[in-house]
Amino acid sequence: MPTLRWLTRDDDIRAGESVPYRLLEEVPDLGCGDRDTGNMLIRGDNLDALKALLPFYAGQVKCIFIDPPYNTRSAFEHYDDNLEHSQWLAMMWPRLELLRELLSEDGSIWVSIDDNEGHYLKVVMDEVFGRRNFVTTVIWHKMFSVKNSAQYFSEDHDYVSVFARNKDVWRPNELPRSEKQDAMYKNPDNDPRGLWTSGDFSARNFYGAGTYAITNPAGRVIAGPPPGMYWRFSKEKLAELDADNRIWWGKDGNGVPRLKRFLSEVKGGRVPQTIWQHAEVGHTQEAKKEVVALDANDVFTTPKPERLLQRVLTIATNPGDLVLDSFLGSGTTAAVAQKMGRRYIGIEMGDHAETHCQPRLQKVVDGEQGGISEAANWKGGGGFRFYRLGASVFDETGQIRPDIEFPVLAAHVWFSEVRFPWSKPDPLSPVLGVHDGRAYGLLYNGILGDKSVSGGNVLTRKTLAVIRDALPEGFAGPITVYGERSALSDVSLLHEQITFKQTPYDVKARA
Ligand SMILES: C[S@@+](CC[C@H](N)C(=O)[O-])C[C@H]1O[C@@H](n2cnc3c(N)ncnc32)[C@H](O)[C@@H]1O
């Protein structure tokens, strides 16, 4: 597959590996409403934040929407949008790799971009996500008016590049039917089944039984379908449909047959199309008005309209799904996700994480009525936790820091062994779980309630018995046990099918 080369590519494609796993530290005063909804607002560089999320959310995110800096060389108030091309690619590559790991198998990623980097982005995403997972490039008609001061063209659109994590599995939801579509349905013959529209009775697909002559109700003989076409149904089926008043011959009964399609029988909605008009999904002015309505002094220059995000989330998610935006800006994705009953994680490194996103999401919890609120019947509720990036989980030599709490160490041990997130049981157990026929145990931080010096962190006959007790019933396979020390001999470990690993030294950061 052709790939893109840029100055620092070789370093950039390995950059994600050297990013430290950091702790996310909650800032309770900045959270709001029901903290246990799972919604997270994180302030920090998204490279660190995405890596911090990995042991807990790998493979869990249904939809990622990001709107990274477009690299347009314009002076922006809130962030440096003036990166060189290589720098921009260097910035995007490791983030896209981490985002891919966070996506669920049936998930998708949507990246808003324009002509400055859009085509480079496509090539890089082909490489990171696999070209076969490319879904489409949506064109968003973002401008309401022509910019007559433009030097060359007045730019009307942005792109949204869409990739599935696995295109064999991912399917888009249909969109609700529009009033315009429904307006095409009429009822000129007062059919008791209600409004209908008619479709061609002939098609190009070869159909052996679809070449007969038809006599219409006015007595005119139609020798056969138009040249190169076939009737869609056999002569017998036509008679059956006609008897059921499902064929339209025109007002005077002298036309070619057409098939009646009743609105009441139309299944589902609308297949999404690739051009999104601002009349349906909003434009840049609308987005700016939305943020100003939240705060009259707002100066955030590049928000997206809520309706645009509503369209993305309608196609890509269902209620309860997890949505991630790691370039959160003014908080649009999170606000829309919440109003649509989805869970969200939003990451923003600028001050506006606190000056825009936090107050906006608090207003949403309080029932804010701008943007899509009316359409989504939003009445308020829910909540979120606010986090900042904390210390790194592993020290300079790659070993886990000894002061880490049991659930954090458990998540990292589990993730480094099996590569997917650990589900924290209630109550906590020294057995983290079983994967591919092997159980994983962790003796750490007094998990056994032992108040002795080593706090039950040593593998002994007694602590092993507690681990065995906590194993799923009937489990007889091998066990990897992490602990401070093992008091069992190598022969006993072999006999017990135990691989012992020492904390903190054997818990290594994995890319
Ligand atoms: C174009 S804006 C996103 C606007 C957003 N879609 C909205 O509706 O408000 C891009 C945002 O990404 C943020 N950003 C840029 N680099 C980042 C990074 N490395 N980590 C986290 N946020 C970053 C910027 O601060 C800026 O707010």
Coordinates of C-alpha atoms and ligand atoms in Angstrom, one line a residue:
M1 CA 0.0 0.0 0.0
P2 CA 1.4 3.5 -0.8
T3 CA 2.3 5.4 2.3
L4 CA 3.1 9.0 3.1
R5 CA 6.7 10.0 4.0
W6 CA 7.5 13.1 6.0
L7 CA 10.6 14.4 7.8
T8 CA 10.2 12.8 11.2
R9 CA 7.9 9.9 10.2
D10 CA 10.2 7.1 11.6
D11 CA 10.2 8.7 15.0
D12 CA 6.6 9.7 14.9
I13 CA 5.2 6.3 14.2
R14 CA 6.9 5.0 17.4
A15 CA 6.0 8.1 19.5
G16 CA 2.9 6.5 21.1
E17 CA 5.1 3.8 22.7
S18 CA 7.1 6.3 24.8
V19 CA 4.2 8.3 26.1
P20 CA 3.9 7.5 29.8
Y21 CA 0.8 6.0 31.3
R22 CA -0.4 8.7 33.7
L23 CA -3.0 8.8 36.4
L24 CA -6.2 10.8 35.9
E25 CA -6.8 12.9 39.0
E26 CA -10.3 13.9 39.7
V27 CA -11.0 17.6 40.6
P28 CA -14.2 17.1 42.6
D29 CA -15.2 20.8 42.6
L30 CA -15.4 20.9 38.8
G31 CA -17.6 17.9 38.5
C32 CA -21.3 18.3 38.4
G33 CA -24.6 16.5 38.9
D34 CA -24.7 12.7 39.1
R35 CA -20.9 11.8 39.1
D36 CA -21.6 8.2 38.4
T37 CA -22.9 8.4 34.9
G38 CA -19.4 7.6 33.5
N39 CA -19.1 10.9 31.7
M40 CA -15.6 12.4 31.9
L41 CA -14.2 15.8 31.1
I42 CA -10.4 15.7 31.1
R43 CA -8.1 18.7 30.9
G44 CA -4.7 17.9 29.4
D45 CA -2.8 17.0 26.2
N46 CA -4.8 14.3 24.5
L47 CA -1.7 12.2 23.9
D48 CA -1.2 11.7 27.6
A49 CA -4.9 11.5 28.3
L50 CA -5.6 8.9 25.6
K51 CA -2.8 6.8 26.9
A52 CA -4.1 7.1 30.4
L53 CA -7.5 5.9 29.2
L54 CA -6.2 2.9 27.4
P55 CA -6.1 0.4 30.3
F56 CA -9.6 1.3 31.2
Y57 CA -11.4 1.9 27.9
A58 CA -9.5 0.1 25.1
G59 CA -12.1 -1.4 22.7
Q60 CA -15.0 0.4 24.5
V61 CA -15.7 3.5 22.5
K62 CA -18.4 3.4 19.9
C63 CA -17.8 6.7 18.2
I64 CA -14.9 9.1 18.1
F65 CA -15.5 12.6 16.7
I66 CA -12.5 14.8 16.5
D67 CA -12.0 18.3 15.1
P68 CA -8.3 18.8 15.3
P69 CA -6.5 22.1 14.4
Y70 CA -6.8 22.3 10.6
N71 CA -3.3 23.7 10.2
T72 CA -4.6 26.7 8.3
R73 CA -2.0 29.2 9.3
S74 CA -4.6 31.6 10.5
A75 CA -4.0 33.2 13.9
F76 CA -6.4 31.6 16.3
E77 CA -7.2 32.9 19.7
H78 CA -7.3 29.5 21.5
Y79 CA -4.6 27.3 20.0
D80 CA -1.7 27.2 17.7
D81 CA -3.1 26.3 14.4
N82 CA 0.1 27.1 12.6
L83 CA 2.0 23.8 12.6
E84 CA 4.1 22.9 9.7
H85 CA 2.9 19.9 7.7
S86 CA 5.4 17.5 9.1
Q87 CA 4.6 18.7 12.6
W88 CA 0.9 18.3 12.0
L89 CA 1.4 14.8 10.8
A90 CA 3.7 14.1 13.8
M91 CA 1.0 15.4 16.0
M92 CA -1.8 13.3 14.4
W93 CA -0.1 9.9 13.9
P94 CA 0.3 8.8 17.5
R95 CA -3.1 10.2 18.5
L96 CA -4.8 8.3 15.7
E97 CA -3.1 5.1 16.8
L98 CA -4.3 5.5 20.4
L99 CA -7.8 6.4 19.2
R100 CA -7.9 3.2 17.1
E101 CA -7.1 1.1 20.2
L102 CA -9.9 2.8 22.1
L103 CA -12.6 2.0 19.4
S104 CA -14.9 -0.9 19.8
E105 CA -15.0 -3.5 17.0
D106 CA -18.3 -2.0 15.8
G107 CA -17.1 1.6 16.3
S108 CA -16.2 4.4 13.9
I109 CA -14.1 7.5 13.9
W110 CA -15.1 10.8 12.3
V111 CA -12.5 13.5 11.7
S112 CA -13.4 17.0 10.7
I113 CA -10.9 18.6 8.3
D114 CA -10.5 20.9 5.3
D115 CA -8.3 21.1 2.2
N116 CA -5.1 22.1 4.0
E117 CA -4.5 18.6 5.4
G118 CA -7.6 16.6 4.4
H119 CA -5.9 14.5 1.7
Y120 CA -2.8 13.9 3.8
L121 CA -5.0 12.9 6.7
K122 CA -6.8 10.4 4.4
V123 CA -3.5 8.7 3.5
V124 CA -2.4 8.5 7.1
M125 CA -5.8 7.2 8.2
D126 CA -5.6 4.6 5.5
E127 CA -2.4 3.3 7.1
V128 CA -3.5 3.5 10.7
F129 CA -7.1 2.2 10.3
G130 CA -6.6 0.1 7.1
R131 CA -7.7 1.3 3.7
R132 CA -10.5 -1.3 3.7
N133 CA -12.1 0.4 6.7
F134 CA -12.5 3.7 4.9
V135 CA -16.2 4.4 4.8
T136 CA -16.6 7.8 3.2
T137 CA -15.7 11.5 3.1
V138 CA -18.7 13.6 4.1
I139 CA -19.0 17.1 2.7
W140 CA -20.4 19.5 5.2
H141 CA -21.8 22.6 3.6
K142 CA -20.7 24.9 6.4
M143 CA -21.1 28.4 5.0
F144 CA -24.4 30.3 4.9
S145 CA -23.1 33.1 2.7
V146 CA -20.5 33.7 0.0
K147 CA -17.3 35.4 1.1
N148 CA -16.7 38.0 -1.6
S149 CA -13.3 38.9 -0.2
A150 CA -11.9 35.4 -1.0
Q151 CA -8.8 35.6 -3.1
Y152 CA -9.6 32.5 -5.1
F153 CA -12.7 30.6 -4.1
S154 CA -15.2 31.3 -1.3
E155 CA -14.9 28.0 0.6
D156 CA -18.3 26.5 1.4
H157 CA -17.4 23.2 2.9
D158 CA -15.4 21.1 5.3
Y159 CA -14.8 17.4 5.1
V160 CA -15.6 14.7 7.7
S161 CA -13.4 11.7 7.0
V162 CA -15.1 8.5 8.3
F163 CA -13.4 5.2 9.1
A164 CA -14.8 2.1 10.7
R165 CA -12.7 0.1 13.2
N166 CA -13.8 -2.9 11.2
K167 CA -16.0 -2.2 8.2
D168 CA -17.2 -5.8 8.1
V169 CA -18.9 -5.2 11.5
W170 CA -19.8 -1.5 11.5
R171 CA -23.2 -0.5 10.1
P172 CA -24.6 3.1 10.0
N173 CA -27.9 3.8 11.6
E174 CA -30.5 5.2 9.2
L175 CA -31.6 8.8 9.6
P176 CA -35.2 9.7 10.5
R177 CA -37.2 10.5 7.4
S178 CA -37.5 14.2 6.5
E179 CA -40.7 16.1 6.0
K180 CA -39.6 16.8 2.4
Q181 CA -39.4 13.1 1.8
D182 CA -42.8 12.4 3.3
A183 CA -44.3 15.2 1.3
M184 CA -43.7 13.2 -1.9
Y185 CA -46.5 10.8 -0.7
K186 CA -50.0 11.6 -1.9
N187 CA -53.3 9.7 -2.3
P188 CA -54.9 10.7 -5.6
D189 CA -57.2 7.6 -5.7
N190 CA -58.2 7.8 -2.0
D191 CA -56.7 4.4 -1.2
P192 CA -57.8 3.4 2.3
R193 CA -54.1 2.4 3.0
G194 CA -53.3 6.1 3.0
L195 CA -50.5 8.1 1.4
W196 CA -48.5 6.5 -1.4
T197 CA -46.0 7.3 -4.1
S198 CA -45.3 5.3 -7.2
G199 CA -42.1 3.7 -8.5
D200 CA -41.0 2.2 -11.9
F201 CA -42.4 -1.1 -12.8
S202 CA -39.4 -1.8 -15.0
A203 CA -35.7 -2.1 -14.2
R204 CA -32.3 -2.7 -15.9
N205 CA -31.6 -6.0 -14.1
F206 CA -32.1 -9.0 -16.4
Y207 CA -35.4 -10.8 -15.5
G208 CA -36.3 -13.7 -17.9
A209 CA -40.1 -13.5 -17.0
G210 CA -40.2 -9.7 -17.4
T211 CA -40.6 -9.2 -21.1
Y212 CA -44.4 -9.8 -21.7
A213 CA -46.9 -7.4 -23.3
I214 CA -49.4 -5.7 -21.0
T215 CA -52.9 -4.3 -21.7
N216 CA -53.7 -1.4 -19.5
P217 CA -57.2 -0.7 -18.1
A218 CA -58.0 1.7 -21.0
G219 CA -57.3 -1.2 -23.4
R220 CA -54.0 0.0 -24.8
V221 CA -51.5 -2.7 -25.4
I222 CA -47.9 -2.0 -24.2
A223 CA -45.7 -4.3 -26.2
G224 CA -43.1 -4.8 -23.5
P225 CA -40.8 -2.9 -21.2
P226 CA -38.7 0.0 -22.5
P227 CA -35.6 -1.1 -24.6
G228 CA -32.8 -2.6 -22.4
M229 CA -35.2 -3.0 -19.4
Y230 CA -37.4 -5.8 -17.9
W231 CA -40.6 -5.7 -15.9
R232 CA -39.8 -6.2 -12.3
F233 CA -42.5 -8.8 -11.8
S234 CA -43.9 -11.8 -13.7
K235 CA -47.3 -11.5 -15.5
E236 CA -49.0 -13.5 -12.7
K237 CA -47.5 -11.3 -10.0
L238 CA -48.7 -8.2 -11.9
A239 CA -52.2 -9.5 -12.0
E240 CA -52.0 -10.2 -8.3
L241 CA -50.7 -6.7 -7.5
D242 CA -53.3 -5.1 -9.7
A243 CA -56.1 -7.0 -8.0
D244 CA -54.8 -5.6 -4.7
N245 CA -54.9 -2.0 -6.2
R246 CA -51.1 -1.8 -5.9
I247 CA -50.6 -0.8 -9.6
W248 CA -51.1 2.8 -10.7
W249 CA -52.1 3.2 -14.4
G250 CA -52.4 7.0 -14.4
K251 CA -55.5 9.0 -13.7
D252 CA -57.2 7.9 -16.9
G253 CA -56.0 4.3 -16.7
N254 CA -54.1 4.6 -19.9
G255 CA -50.5 4.8 -18.6
V256 CA -47.7 2.3 -18.2
P257 CA -47.9 0.4 -14.9
R258 CA -46.3 1.9 -11.8
L259 CA -45.9 0.3 -8.4
K260 CA -47.6 2.0 -5.5
R261 CA -45.5 2.3 -2.4
F262 CA -47.4 3.2 0.8
L263 CA -45.9 5.5 3.4
S264 CA -47.3 3.2 6.1
E265 CA -45.2 0.3 4.7
V266 CA -41.9 2.2 4.2
K267 CA -39.5 0.6 6.6
G268 CA -36.9 2.4 8.6
G269 CA -35.6 5.8 7.7
R270 CA -33.2 7.4 5.3
V271 CA -29.8 6.0 4.2
P272 CA -27.2 8.7 5.1
Q273 CA -25.9 10.6 2.2
T274 CA -22.4 12.1 1.8
I275 CA -23.4 15.8 1.3
W276 CA -24.7 17.4 4.4
Q277 CA -26.5 20.7 3.8
H278 CA -26.4 23.4 6.4
A279 CA -30.2 23.6 6.3
E280 CA -30.1 20.2 8.0
V281 CA -27.0 20.1 10.1
G282 CA -26.2 23.8 10.8
H283 CA -23.5 26.2 9.6
T284 CA -20.5 28.0 11.2
Q285 CA -22.6 31.1 12.1
E286 CA -25.2 28.9 13.9
A287 CA -22.4 27.3 15.9
K288 CA -21.0 30.6 17.0
K289 CA -24.5 31.8 18.0
E290 CA -24.8 28.6 20.1
V291 CA -21.7 29.4 22.1
V292 CA -22.5 33.0 22.5
A293 CA -26.0 32.1 23.7
L294 CA -24.2 30.1 26.5
D295 CA -21.9 33.0 27.3
A296 CA -22.4 36.5 25.8
N297 CA -18.7 37.3 26.1
D298 CA -17.6 34.1 24.3
V299 CA -14.7 34.4 22.0
F300 CA -14.3 30.7 20.9
T301 CA -13.8 31.0 17.2
T302 CA -14.2 27.5 15.8
P303 CA -17.1 25.6 17.4
K304 CA -19.2 23.1 15.4
P305 CA -23.0 23.3 15.4
E306 CA -24.8 21.0 17.7
R307 CA -26.9 19.7 14.7
L308 CA -23.7 18.5 13.0
L309 CA -22.8 16.4 15.9
Q310 CA -26.4 15.2 16.3
R311 CA -26.2 13.9 12.7
V312 CA -22.9 12.1 13.4
L313 CA -24.1 10.5 16.6
T314 CA -27.4 9.5 15.1
I315 CA -25.6 7.6 12.4
A316 CA -22.8 6.2 14.6
T317 CA -24.3 5.5 18.0
N318 CA -27.3 4.3 20.0
P319 CA -28.4 5.5 23.4
G320 CA -26.0 4.5 26.2
D321 CA -23.0 4.2 23.8
L322 CA -19.7 5.8 24.7
V323 CA -18.6 8.8 22.6
L324 CA -15.1 10.3 22.7
D325 CA -13.8 13.7 21.5
S326 CA -10.1 14.4 22.2
F327 CA -10.1 17.9 20.7
L328 CA -13.2 19.1 22.6
G329 CA -12.9 22.8 22.0
S330 CA -16.0 24.4 23.4
G331 CA -17.5 21.1 24.3
T332 CA -20.0 20.6 21.5
T333 CA -19.6 16.8 21.2
A334 CA -20.0 16.2 24.9
A335 CA -23.0 18.5 25.1
V336 CA -24.8 16.8 22.2
A337 CA -23.8 13.3 23.4
Q338 CA -25.4 14.0 26.8
K339 CA -28.6 15.5 25.3
M340 CA -28.9 12.4 23.1
G341 CA -28.5 10.0 26.0
R342 CA -25.0 8.8 25.1
R343 CA -22.0 8.6 27.5
Y344 CA -19.0 10.8 26.8
I345 CA -15.3 11.4 27.4
G346 CA -14.1 14.8 26.3
I347 CA -10.4 15.9 26.3
E348 CA -9.3 19.5 25.9
M349 CA -5.9 20.9 26.8
G350 CA -6.6 24.7 26.6
D351 CA -7.9 26.9 29.4
H352 CA -11.3 26.6 27.8
A353 CA -11.6 23.1 29.3
E354 CA -12.5 25.1 32.4
T355 CA -13.8 28.3 30.9
H356 CA -16.0 26.8 28.2
C357 CA -16.5 23.0 28.4
Q358 CA -17.1 22.8 32.2
P359 CA -19.7 25.6 32.4
R360 CA -21.4 24.5 29.2
L361 CA -21.7 20.9 30.4
Q362 CA -22.9 22.1 33.7
K363 CA -25.6 24.1 32.0
V364 CA -26.6 21.0 30.0
V365 CA -27.0 19.1 33.2
D366 CA -29.2 22.0 34.4
G367 CA -31.4 21.6 31.4
E368 CA -29.9 24.2 28.9
Q369 CA -32.3 24.8 26.0
G370 CA -30.1 25.9 23.1
G371 CA -28.8 23.9 20.2
I372 CA -30.5 20.5 19.8
S373 CA -32.2 20.6 23.2
E374 CA -35.8 21.0 21.8
A375 CA -35.3 18.4 19.0
A376 CA -33.8 16.0 21.5
N377 CA -36.5 16.8 24.1
W378 CA -33.7 17.6 26.6
K379 CA -34.9 18.4 30.1
G380 CA -31.6 18.2 32.0
G381 CA -30.1 15.6 34.3
G382 CA -27.0 13.4 34.4
G383 CA -23.6 14.7 35.3
F384 CA -19.9 14.3 34.8
R385 CA -16.5 14.1 36.6
F386 CA -13.7 16.5 35.8
Y387 CA -10.1 15.2 35.7
R388 CA -6.6 16.6 35.3
L389 CA -3.5 14.5 34.3
G390 CA -1.6 13.3 37.4
A391 CA 1.7 11.5 38.0
S392 CA 2.8 8.7 35.7
V393 CA 2.0 5.2 36.7
F394 CA 5.4 3.8 35.8
D395 CA 8.8 5.2 36.8
E396 CA 11.7 6.1 34.5
T397 CA 12.8 2.4 34.4
G398 CA 9.3 1.3 33.3
Q399 CA 8.3 -0.2 36.7
I400 CA 5.1 0.6 38.4
R401 CA 5.3 3.1 41.2
P402 CA 4.8 1.4 44.6
D403 CA 2.3 4.0 45.9
I404 CA -0.3 3.1 43.2
E405 CA -3.7 1.9 44.5
F406 CA -5.0 -1.6 44.0
P407 CA -7.6 -0.9 41.3
V408 CA -5.1 1.2 39.3
L409 CA -2.4 -1.5 39.5
A410 CA -5.1 -4.2 38.8
A411 CA -6.2 -2.4 35.6
H412 CA -2.6 -2.0 34.4
V413 CA -1.6 -5.6 35.3
W414 CA -4.7 -6.9 33.5
F415 CA -4.3 -4.6 30.5
S416 CA -0.6 -5.4 30.1
E417 CA -1.4 -9.1 30.1
V418 CA -4.5 -9.4 28.1
R419 CA -4.8 -6.0 26.2
F420 CA -8.3 -5.2 27.1
P421 CA -9.8 -3.3 30.1
W422 CA -10.4 -4.9 33.5
S423 CA -13.9 -4.6 34.9
K424 CA -13.6 -3.7 38.5
P425 CA -15.7 -6.1 40.6
D426 CA -17.6 -5.1 43.7
P427 CA -16.2 -6.1 46.2
L428 CA -12.6 -6.2 45.0
S429 CA -11.0 -9.6 44.7
P430 CA -7.4 -10.8 44.4
V431 CA -8.4 -12.7 41.2
L432 CA -8.5 -10.2 38.4
G433 CA -10.1 -12.6 36.0
V434 CA -9.5 -15.5 33.6
H435 CA -8.4 -15.0 30.0
D436 CA -7.7 -17.7 27.4
G437 CA -7.6 -20.4 30.1
R438 CA -5.2 -18.6 32.4
A439 CA -6.2 -16.8 35.7
Y440 CA -4.5 -13.6 36.9
G441 CA -4.2 -12.9 40.6
L442 CA -2.8 -9.8 42.4
L443 CA -1.7 -9.6 46.0
Y444 CA -1.3 -5.9 46.7
N445 CA -2.2 -3.1 49.0
G446 CA -3.9 -5.2 51.6
I447 CA -6.4 -6.7 49.1
L448 CA -6.7 -9.6 51.5
G449 CA -7.5 -7.3 54.4
D450 CA -4.2 -8.5 56.1
K451 CA -2.7 -5.9 58.4
S452 CA 0.7 -7.6 58.7
V453 CA 3.9 -5.8 57.5
S454 CA 3.7 -7.1 53.9
G455 CA -0.1 -6.7 54.0
G456 CA -0.9 -10.1 52.5
N457 CA 1.2 -9.2 49.5
V458 CA 3.4 -12.3 49.7
L459 CA 2.5 -15.5 48.0
T460 CA 2.2 -18.2 50.7
R461 CA 0.2 -21.4 51.0
K462 CA -2.4 -19.3 52.9
T463 CA -2.6 -16.4 50.4
L464 CA -2.7 -19.0 47.5
A465 CA -5.6 -20.7 49.2
V466 CA -7.5 -17.4 49.3
I467 CA -6.7 -16.9 45.6
R468 CA -7.9 -20.4 44.8
D469 CA -11.1 -19.8 46.7
A470 CA -11.8 -16.7 44.6
L471 CA -11.3 -18.5 41.3
P472 CA -14.4 -19.3 39.2
E473 CA -15.9 -22.6 40.2
G474 CA -14.2 -25.6 38.5
F475 CA -11.2 -23.6 37.2
A476 CA -8.1 -25.8 37.1
G477 CA -5.8 -24.0 34.7
P478 CA -2.6 -22.1 35.2
I479 CA -2.4 -18.9 37.2
T480 CA -0.2 -15.8 37.0
V481 CA 0.2 -14.3 40.4
Y482 CA 1.6 -10.8 41.0
G483 CA 2.9 -10.2 44.5
E484 CA 5.7 -8.6 46.5
R485 CA 7.5 -11.9 47.0
S486 CA 6.8 -15.7 46.7
A487 CA 7.4 -17.9 49.7
L488 CA 6.7 -21.0 47.6
S489 CA 9.6 -23.0 46.1
D490 CA 10.0 -23.2 42.3
V491 CA 9.0 -26.8 42.5
S492 CA 5.8 -25.9 44.3
L493 CA 5.1 -23.1 41.8
L494 CA 5.5 -25.6 39.0
H495 CA 3.3 -28.1 40.7
E496 CA 0.6 -25.5 41.3
Q497 CA 0.9 -24.3 37.7
I498 CA 1.7 -20.8 39.0
T499 CA 3.8 -18.2 37.2
F500 CA 4.9 -15.7 39.8
K501 CA 5.6 -12.1 38.9
Q502 CA 7.0 -9.5 41.3
T503 CA 5.3 -6.2 42.0
P504 CA 6.3 -3.5 41.2
Y505 CA 9.3 -4.8 39.2
D506 CA 7.5 -7.1 36.8
V507 CA 4.6 -4.8 36.0
K508 CA 6.1 -3.2 33.0
A509 CA 4.6 -0.3 31.0
R510 CA 3.5 -1.7 27.6
A511 CA 3.0 0.5 24.6
Ligands
LIG1 C1 -11.1 23.2 16.2 S1 -11.2 23.1 17.9 C2 -12.5 22.0 18.2 C3 -13.8 22.7 18.3 C4 -14.9 21.8 18.7 N1 -15.3 20.8 17.7 C5 -16.1 22.6 19.1 O1 -17.2 22.3 18.6 O2 -16.0 23.5 19.9 C6 -9.7 22.2 18.3 C7 -9.4 22.1 19.8 O3 -8.4 21.1 20.0 C8 -7.7 21.5 21.1 N2 -6.4 20.8 21.0 C9 -5.4 21.0 20.1 N3 -4.4 20.2 20.4 C10 -4.7 19.5 21.5 C11 -4.1 18.4 22.2 N4 -2.9 18.0 21.9 N5 -4.7 17.9 23.3 C12 -6.0 18.4 23.6 N6 -6.6 19.3 22.9 C13 -6.0 19.9 21.9 C14 -7.6 23.0 20.9 O4 -7.2 23.7 22.2 C15 -8.9 23.4 20.4 O5 -9.8 23.8 21.4

